[in-house]
Amino acid sequence: MNTAVFCVHRDNPDPRAVKAAGAMLREGRLVAFPTETVYGLGANALDEAAVESIFRAKGRPQDNPLIVHIADAADARRYVRAVPEGAAALFKRFWPGPLTVVLPKSPAVPDIVSAGLDTVGLRMPSHPVALALIRAAGVPVAAPSANVSGRPSPTCAAHVLEDLDGKIDAVVDGGSCDIGVESTVVSLCEDEPVLLRPGRVTPEELISVLGSLRQDDAVTRETAPEAAPRAPGMKYRHYAPRARLILVRGSEQAARSRILAEARLAPGPVGVLCFDGEIDRYPGMTAISYGDRDDALSLAKRLFAALRALDQTGCRTVYARCPDDRGMGLAVYNRILKAAGFEVIDA
Ligand code: TXA
Ligand code: MG
């Protein structure tokens, strides 16, 4: 299949391109598009065959449910059994934006979207291209991140094509994503709200609206494969570069000494995923910075691109400096921990 590329302006996308891509979605085809978090691989959420083709194109396990994207918060009630007070408050405060809310689903959502669960994740993105496209499609859009399953999520159209060129009908190229890690996922299906995946919307912000929040164990710990995690996607290896990635926790000084020592024994070439200003402290290694250590948003924005770039250099072992896990840092920490398959060294 030939993958069409529609290049559009981020804030003012050409209505003809949006209309054409929207029609493709409505007709059951696969169209990747930018959101404020990462690129999504969209299909008409009401068309079972189209949704099935998402799983095929990504090589995604069948038991991992998809998020349904809408362009109007008022549409949420069509796809859930009810909108509880907490959910309404979250929509009001954080939509459009990088928050997915999981609620008991209505019969309108096909089982294949929710991977057989009786719940559905809903999100209204804020990216102007995503909103325009969903409106043009005239249907809710099921969209996982537009990467081959297990690979780092795509933060620009080139990443989408790297993984999916020839396997999907089109990509709408609206430039790079502002946030760079996927939406925060919160479930309101239990007695207490549960954080399933950290993102730009922080635990503190959720608590300010919901009053309380429990963090799912899978956010920072490896789940046993036989356990049934609340977010089924949590149990799979994620965001992984081809190299073996090892997270090194500790001060700059301690981490550097440890990395230099470990690197002598590791299968090479060896790479380092470091912070701004540290690149020349790792001589003889391919060092790539993923941002300012004191600015979680800058780390989030560049993390996945840096993981892909390290693969391009052919590194076999990569050591990564560990981000602070507070506030939005928790999202960066969670992604890099998963990319490392939970392999952590305390320096
Ligand atoms: O920012 C995002 O959320 C991006 C953009 C494209 O919107 N989408 C995204 O989708 O990250 P995906 O499929 O790559 O990740 C969705 C995560 C998975 O971990 C999945 O298991 C979880 O959300 N999820 C989806 N529906 C769920 C449900 N009903 N219950 C629990 N977890 C759910
Ligand atoms: Mg994903």
Coordinates of C-alpha atoms and ligand atoms in Angstrom, one line a residue:
M1 CA 0.0 0.0 0.0
N2 CA 1.1 3.5 -0.7
T3 CA 1.0 5.8 2.3
A4 CA -0.2 9.2 1.4
V5 CA 1.4 12.2 3.3
F6 CA -0.7 15.3 3.9
C7 CA 1.5 18.2 5.0
V8 CA -0.5 20.8 7.0
H9 CA 0.0 23.8 9.1
R10 CA -0.1 23.0 12.8
D11 CA -2.5 25.9 13.7
N12 CA -4.3 26.4 10.5
P13 CA -4.5 23.1 8.6
D14 CA -5.6 23.3 5.0
P15 CA -9.4 22.4 5.1
R16 CA -9.1 20.4 1.8
A17 CA -6.4 18.1 3.2
V18 CA -8.3 17.7 6.5
K19 CA -11.5 16.9 4.6
A20 CA -9.8 14.3 2.5
A21 CA -8.1 12.6 5.5
G22 CA -11.3 12.8 7.5
A23 CA -13.2 11.0 4.7
M24 CA -10.5 8.3 4.6
L25 CA -11.1 7.7 8.3
R26 CA -14.8 7.6 8.0
E27 CA -14.5 5.1 5.2
G28 CA -12.6 2.7 7.3
R29 CA -9.0 3.5 6.4
L30 CA -6.0 4.1 8.7
V31 CA -4.8 7.6 9.1
A32 CA -2.0 8.7 11.4
F33 CA -2.2 12.3 12.8
P34 CA -0.5 14.6 15.3
T35 CA -1.8 15.2 18.8
E36 CA -0.3 17.4 21.5
T37 CA 1.2 14.3 23.1
V38 CA 2.4 11.9 20.3
Y39 CA 1.2 10.9 16.8
G40 CA -1.9 8.6 16.9
L41 CA -2.9 5.9 14.4
G42 CA -6.5 6.6 13.8
A43 CA -9.4 4.5 12.6
N44 CA -13.2 4.9 12.8
A45 CA -14.0 3.7 16.3
L46 CA -17.4 2.5 15.2
D47 CA -16.1 0.3 12.3
E48 CA -14.8 -3.0 13.7
A49 CA -12.9 -4.0 10.6
A50 CA -11.1 -0.6 10.6
V51 CA -10.2 -1.0 14.3
E52 CA -9.0 -4.5 13.6
S53 CA -6.6 -3.2 11.0
I54 CA -5.0 -0.9 13.6
F55 CA -4.0 -4.1 15.6
R56 CA -2.6 -5.7 12.4
A57 CA -0.6 -2.6 11.3
K58 CA 1.0 -2.1 14.7
G59 CA 1.4 -5.8 15.6
R60 CA -0.5 -4.9 18.7
P61 CA -1.6 -7.6 21.2
Q62 CA -5.4 -8.1 20.9
D63 CA -5.9 -7.7 24.6
N64 CA -4.7 -4.1 24.7
P65 CA -7.6 -1.6 24.5
L66 CA -7.6 1.6 22.4
I67 CA -8.4 5.2 23.4
V68 CA -11.4 6.7 21.7
H69 CA -10.8 10.3 20.6
I70 CA -13.6 12.9 20.4
A71 CA -13.7 16.5 19.3
D72 CA -16.4 17.7 21.6
A73 CA -16.6 16.9 25.4
A74 CA -20.4 16.7 25.0
D75 CA -20.0 13.5 22.9
A76 CA -18.4 11.6 25.8
R77 CA -21.8 10.6 27.1
R78 CA -22.6 8.6 24.0
Y79 CA -19.7 6.2 24.7
V80 CA -20.0 5.7 28.4
R81 CA -22.8 4.4 30.7
A82 CA -22.8 7.6 32.7
V83 CA -20.6 10.7 33.3
P84 CA -20.0 10.8 37.0
E85 CA -19.3 14.1 38.8
G86 CA -15.6 13.5 38.9
A87 CA -15.4 12.8 35.2
A88 CA -17.3 16.0 34.4
A89 CA -14.9 18.0 36.6
L90 CA -11.9 16.4 34.8
F91 CA -13.3 17.2 31.3
K92 CA -14.0 20.8 32.3
R93 CA -10.5 21.3 33.7
F94 CA -8.3 19.3 31.4
W95 CA -10.2 18.9 28.1
P96 CA -9.2 19.5 25.4
G97 CA -5.8 18.2 26.5
P98 CA -3.5 15.3 27.4
L99 CA -5.8 13.4 29.7
T100 CA -7.6 10.1 29.1
V101 CA -10.5 9.1 31.4
V102 CA -11.5 5.5 31.7
L103 CA -15.2 4.8 32.4
P104 CA -17.7 2.0 32.0
K105 CA -18.5 1.9 28.3
S106 CA -21.8 2.1 26.5
P107 CA -22.9 -0.5 24.0
A108 CA -22.0 2.0 21.2
V109 CA -18.4 1.2 21.6
P110 CA -17.5 -2.1 19.8
D111 CA -15.8 -4.7 22.0
I112 CA -12.7 -4.8 19.8
V113 CA -12.0 -1.2 20.8
S114 CA -12.0 -2.0 24.5
A115 CA -10.3 -5.4 23.9
G116 CA -13.3 -7.1 25.5
L117 CA -13.2 -4.9 28.7
D118 CA -16.4 -3.3 29.8
T119 CA -14.7 0.1 30.1
V120 CA -13.4 2.6 27.6
G121 CA -10.7 5.3 27.6
L122 CA -11.9 8.7 26.3
R123 CA -9.8 11.7 25.3
M124 CA -10.4 15.0 23.7
P125 CA -7.1 16.2 22.3
S126 CA -6.2 19.8 22.1
H127 CA -4.0 19.7 18.9
P128 CA -5.8 21.9 16.2
V129 CA -5.0 19.3 13.5
A130 CA -6.4 16.4 15.6
L131 CA -9.6 18.3 16.4
A132 CA -10.1 19.4 12.8
L133 CA -9.6 15.8 11.6
I134 CA -12.0 14.2 14.1
R135 CA -14.6 16.8 13.2
A136 CA -14.1 16.2 9.5
A137 CA -14.3 12.4 10.0
G138 CA -17.7 12.9 11.8
V139 CA -17.0 9.8 13.9
P140 CA -15.1 9.0 17.1
V141 CA -11.5 8.0 16.3
A142 CA -9.8 5.1 18.0
A143 CA -6.1 5.8 18.1
P144 CA -3.1 4.2 19.8
S145 CA 0.3 5.8 19.4
A146 CA 1.4 5.4 15.7
N147 CA 4.4 3.2 16.3
V148 CA 5.0 -0.5 15.7
S149 CA 4.1 -2.2 19.0
G150 CA 7.0 -2.0 21.5
R151 CA 8.9 0.8 19.7
P152 CA 9.2 4.3 21.1
S153 CA 6.1 6.4 20.4
P154 CA 6.4 8.8 17.4
T155 CA 6.7 12.5 18.0
C156 CA 6.9 13.5 14.4
A157 CA 5.6 12.2 11.0
A158 CA 9.1 10.9 10.1
H159 CA 8.9 8.5 13.1
V160 CA 5.5 7.3 11.9
L161 CA 6.8 6.6 8.4
E162 CA 9.9 4.8 9.9
D163 CA 7.6 2.3 11.5
L164 CA 4.5 2.2 9.3
D165 CA 5.2 3.4 5.8
G166 CA 3.4 1.1 3.4
K167 CA 1.2 -0.3 6.2
I168 CA -1.2 2.6 6.6
D169 CA -3.3 4.7 4.2
A170 CA -2.1 8.1 5.2
V171 CA -0.3 10.3 7.7
V172 CA -1.2 13.9 8.3
D173 CA 2.1 15.7 9.0
G174 CA 1.5 18.7 11.3
G175 CA 5.1 19.0 12.7
S176 CA 6.5 17.8 16.0
C177 CA 4.4 17.2 19.1
D178 CA 4.6 19.7 22.0
I179 CA 4.5 17.3 24.9
G180 CA 6.2 14.2 23.6
V181 CA 4.8 11.5 26.0
E182 CA 1.4 10.0 25.8
S183 CA -1.7 11.3 27.8
T184 CA -2.2 10.7 31.5
V185 CA -4.6 7.8 31.9
V186 CA -6.9 7.9 35.0
S187 CA -9.6 5.3 35.7
L188 CA -12.8 6.2 37.4
C189 CA -14.2 2.7 37.4
E190 CA -13.3 1.7 41.0
D191 CA -14.1 3.0 44.4
E192 CA -11.1 5.4 44.2
P193 CA -9.6 7.1 41.1
V194 CA -6.6 5.2 39.8
L195 CA -3.6 6.6 37.9
L196 CA -2.9 4.1 35.2
R197 CA -0.3 6.0 33.2
P198 CA 1.4 9.3 34.2
G199 CA 1.6 12.2 31.7
R200 CA 1.5 15.9 31.3
V201 CA -1.4 16.2 33.7
T202 CA 0.3 15.4 37.0
P203 CA -1.0 13.4 40.0
E204 CA -1.1 16.7 42.0
E205 CA -3.4 18.3 39.4
L206 CA -5.7 15.2 39.4
I207 CA -5.9 15.2 43.1
S208 CA -6.8 18.9 43.1
V209 CA -9.9 18.0 41.1
L210 CA -10.7 14.5 42.4
G211 CA -9.7 14.8 46.0
S212 CA -7.8 11.5 46.0
L213 CA -5.8 9.3 43.7
R214 CA -4.3 5.9 43.9
Q215 CA -1.3 5.1 41.7
D216 CA -1.4 1.7 40.0
D217 CA 1.6 -0.4 40.9
A218 CA 2.5 -0.8 37.2
V219 CA 3.5 2.9 37.0
T220 CA 6.9 2.2 38.7
R221 CA 7.1 -1.5 39.1
E222 CA 7.3 -4.5 36.8
T223 CA 4.0 -6.4 36.8
A224 CA 4.1 -10.2 36.9
P225 CA 3.0 -11.5 33.5
E226 CA 0.2 -13.6 35.0
A227 CA -1.2 -10.6 36.9
A228 CA -4.1 -8.9 35.2
P229 CA -3.0 -5.3 35.1
R230 CA -5.6 -2.5 35.1
A231 CA -4.1 -1.0 32.0
P232 CA -3.5 -4.0 29.9
G233 CA -0.8 -2.2 27.9
M234 CA 1.3 -1.9 31.0
K235 CA 2.5 -5.5 30.9
Y236 CA 4.2 -5.3 27.5
R237 CA 7.7 -4.1 26.9
H238 CA 7.4 -0.6 25.7
Y239 CA 9.2 2.3 24.1
A240 CA 12.2 0.0 23.7
P241 CA 15.2 0.9 21.5
R242 CA 16.9 -2.0 19.9
A243 CA 19.9 -1.6 22.1
R244 CA 19.9 -2.8 25.7
L245 CA 19.0 0.2 27.8
I246 CA 20.1 0.5 31.4
L247 CA 18.9 3.3 33.7
V248 CA 21.5 4.7 36.1
R249 CA 20.2 6.3 39.2
G250 CA 22.3 8.7 41.2
S251 CA 24.0 12.1 41.3
E252 CA 25.7 13.4 38.2
Q253 CA 29.2 12.5 39.6
A254 CA 28.2 9.0 40.8
A255 CA 26.3 8.2 37.6
R256 CA 29.2 9.3 35.4
S257 CA 31.8 7.2 37.2
R258 CA 29.6 4.2 37.2
I259 CA 28.7 4.5 33.5
L260 CA 32.4 4.9 32.5
A261 CA 33.3 1.8 34.6
E262 CA 30.4 -0.3 33.3
A263 CA 31.0 0.8 29.7
R264 CA 34.4 -0.9 29.6
L265 CA 32.8 -4.3 30.1
A266 CA 29.6 -3.8 28.0
P267 CA 29.1 -5.0 24.5
G268 CA 29.7 -1.9 22.2
P269 CA 29.2 0.4 20.7
V270 CA 28.1 2.1 23.9
G271 CA 25.7 5.0 24.1
V272 CA 24.7 7.4 26.8
L273 CA 21.3 9.2 27.1
C274 CA 22.3 12.2 29.2
F275 CA 21.1 15.7 30.1
D276 CA 22.0 19.0 28.4
G277 CA 25.6 20.1 29.1
E278 CA 26.8 16.6 29.8
I279 CA 27.6 15.3 26.3
D280 CA 31.4 15.8 26.4
R281 CA 31.7 14.1 29.7
Y282 CA 31.4 10.7 28.1
P283 CA 34.4 10.4 25.7
G284 CA 34.5 7.5 23.3
M285 CA 30.7 7.0 23.6
T286 CA 27.8 8.2 21.6
A287 CA 26.2 10.6 24.0
I288 CA 22.8 12.2 23.2
S289 CA 21.0 14.6 25.4
Y290 CA 17.3 14.3 26.0
G291 CA 16.9 17.7 27.6
D292 CA 17.3 19.9 30.6
R293 CA 17.4 17.8 33.8
D294 CA 15.4 20.5 35.7
D295 CA 12.7 20.7 33.1
A296 CA 10.6 17.6 32.8
L297 CA 8.7 18.9 29.8
S298 CA 11.9 19.3 27.8
L299 CA 12.9 15.7 28.7
A300 CA 9.4 14.4 27.7
K301 CA 9.5 16.2 24.4
R302 CA 12.8 14.8 23.3
L303 CA 12.9 11.3 25.0
F304 CA 11.4 9.2 22.3
A305 CA 13.3 11.0 19.5
A306 CA 16.6 10.5 21.4
L307 CA 15.9 6.7 21.8
R308 CA 15.3 6.4 18.1
A309 CA 18.4 8.5 17.3
L310 CA 20.5 6.2 19.5
D311 CA 19.3 3.2 17.5
Q312 CA 20.3 4.9 14.3
T313 CA 23.9 5.1 15.6
G314 CA 23.9 1.3 16.0
C315 CA 24.7 1.3 19.8
R316 CA 24.3 -2.1 21.4
T317 CA 24.3 -0.9 25.0
V318 CA 22.9 2.5 26.2
Y319 CA 23.1 3.9 29.7
A320 CA 20.5 6.5 30.6
R321 CA 20.7 9.2 33.3
C322 CA 17.6 8.9 35.5
P323 CA 15.1 11.8 35.6
D324 CA 13.5 13.2 38.7
D325 CA 10.2 11.5 39.2
R326 CA 8.3 14.3 40.7
G327 CA 5.4 16.2 39.1
M328 CA 5.5 15.7 35.3
G329 CA 8.9 14.0 35.8
L330 CA 6.9 10.8 36.8
A331 CA 5.8 10.5 33.2
V332 CA 9.4 10.7 31.9
Y333 CA 10.6 8.3 34.6
N334 CA 7.8 5.8 33.8
R335 CA 8.6 5.8 30.1
I336 CA 12.3 5.4 30.5
L337 CA 11.9 2.7 33.1
K338 CA 9.8 0.7 30.7
A339 CA 12.1 1.4 27.8
A340 CA 14.9 -0.1 30.0
G341 CA 12.7 -3.1 30.8
F342 CA 13.0 -2.0 34.5
E343 CA 16.8 -2.6 34.4
V344 CA 18.1 0.0 36.9
I345 CA 21.6 0.4 38.5
D346 CA 22.0 2.5 41.7
A347 CA 25.2 4.4 41.2
Ligands
TXA1 O1 -1.6 10.5 24.2 C1 -2.2 9.4 24.0 O2 -2.9 8.9 24.8 C2 -1.9 8.8 22.6 C3 -2.5 9.8 21.6 C4 -2.5 9.2 20.2 O3 -3.8 10.1 21.9 N1 -2.5 7.5 22.5 C5 -2.0 6.4 23.2 O4 -2.6 5.2 23.0 O5 -1.0 6.5 23.9 P1 -1.9 3.8 23.3 O6 -2.9 2.8 22.8 O7 -0.6 3.8 22.8 O8 -1.9 3.7 24.9 C6 -3.2 3.6 25.5 C7 -3.0 3.1 26.9 C8 -2.6 1.7 27.0 O9 -1.7 1.5 28.0 C9 -3.9 1.0 27.2 O10 -3.7 -0.3 27.9 C10 -4.6 2.0 28.1 O11 -4.2 3.2 27.6 N2 -6.1 1.9 28.0 C11 -6.8 2.1 27.0 N3 -8.1 1.8 27.2 C12 -8.2 1.4 28.5 C13 -9.2 0.9 29.3 N4 -10.5 0.8 28.9 N5 -8.8 0.4 30.6 C14 -7.6 0.5 31.0 N6 -6.6 1.0 30.2 C15 -6.8 1.4 29.0
MG2 MG 1.4 3.2 22.7

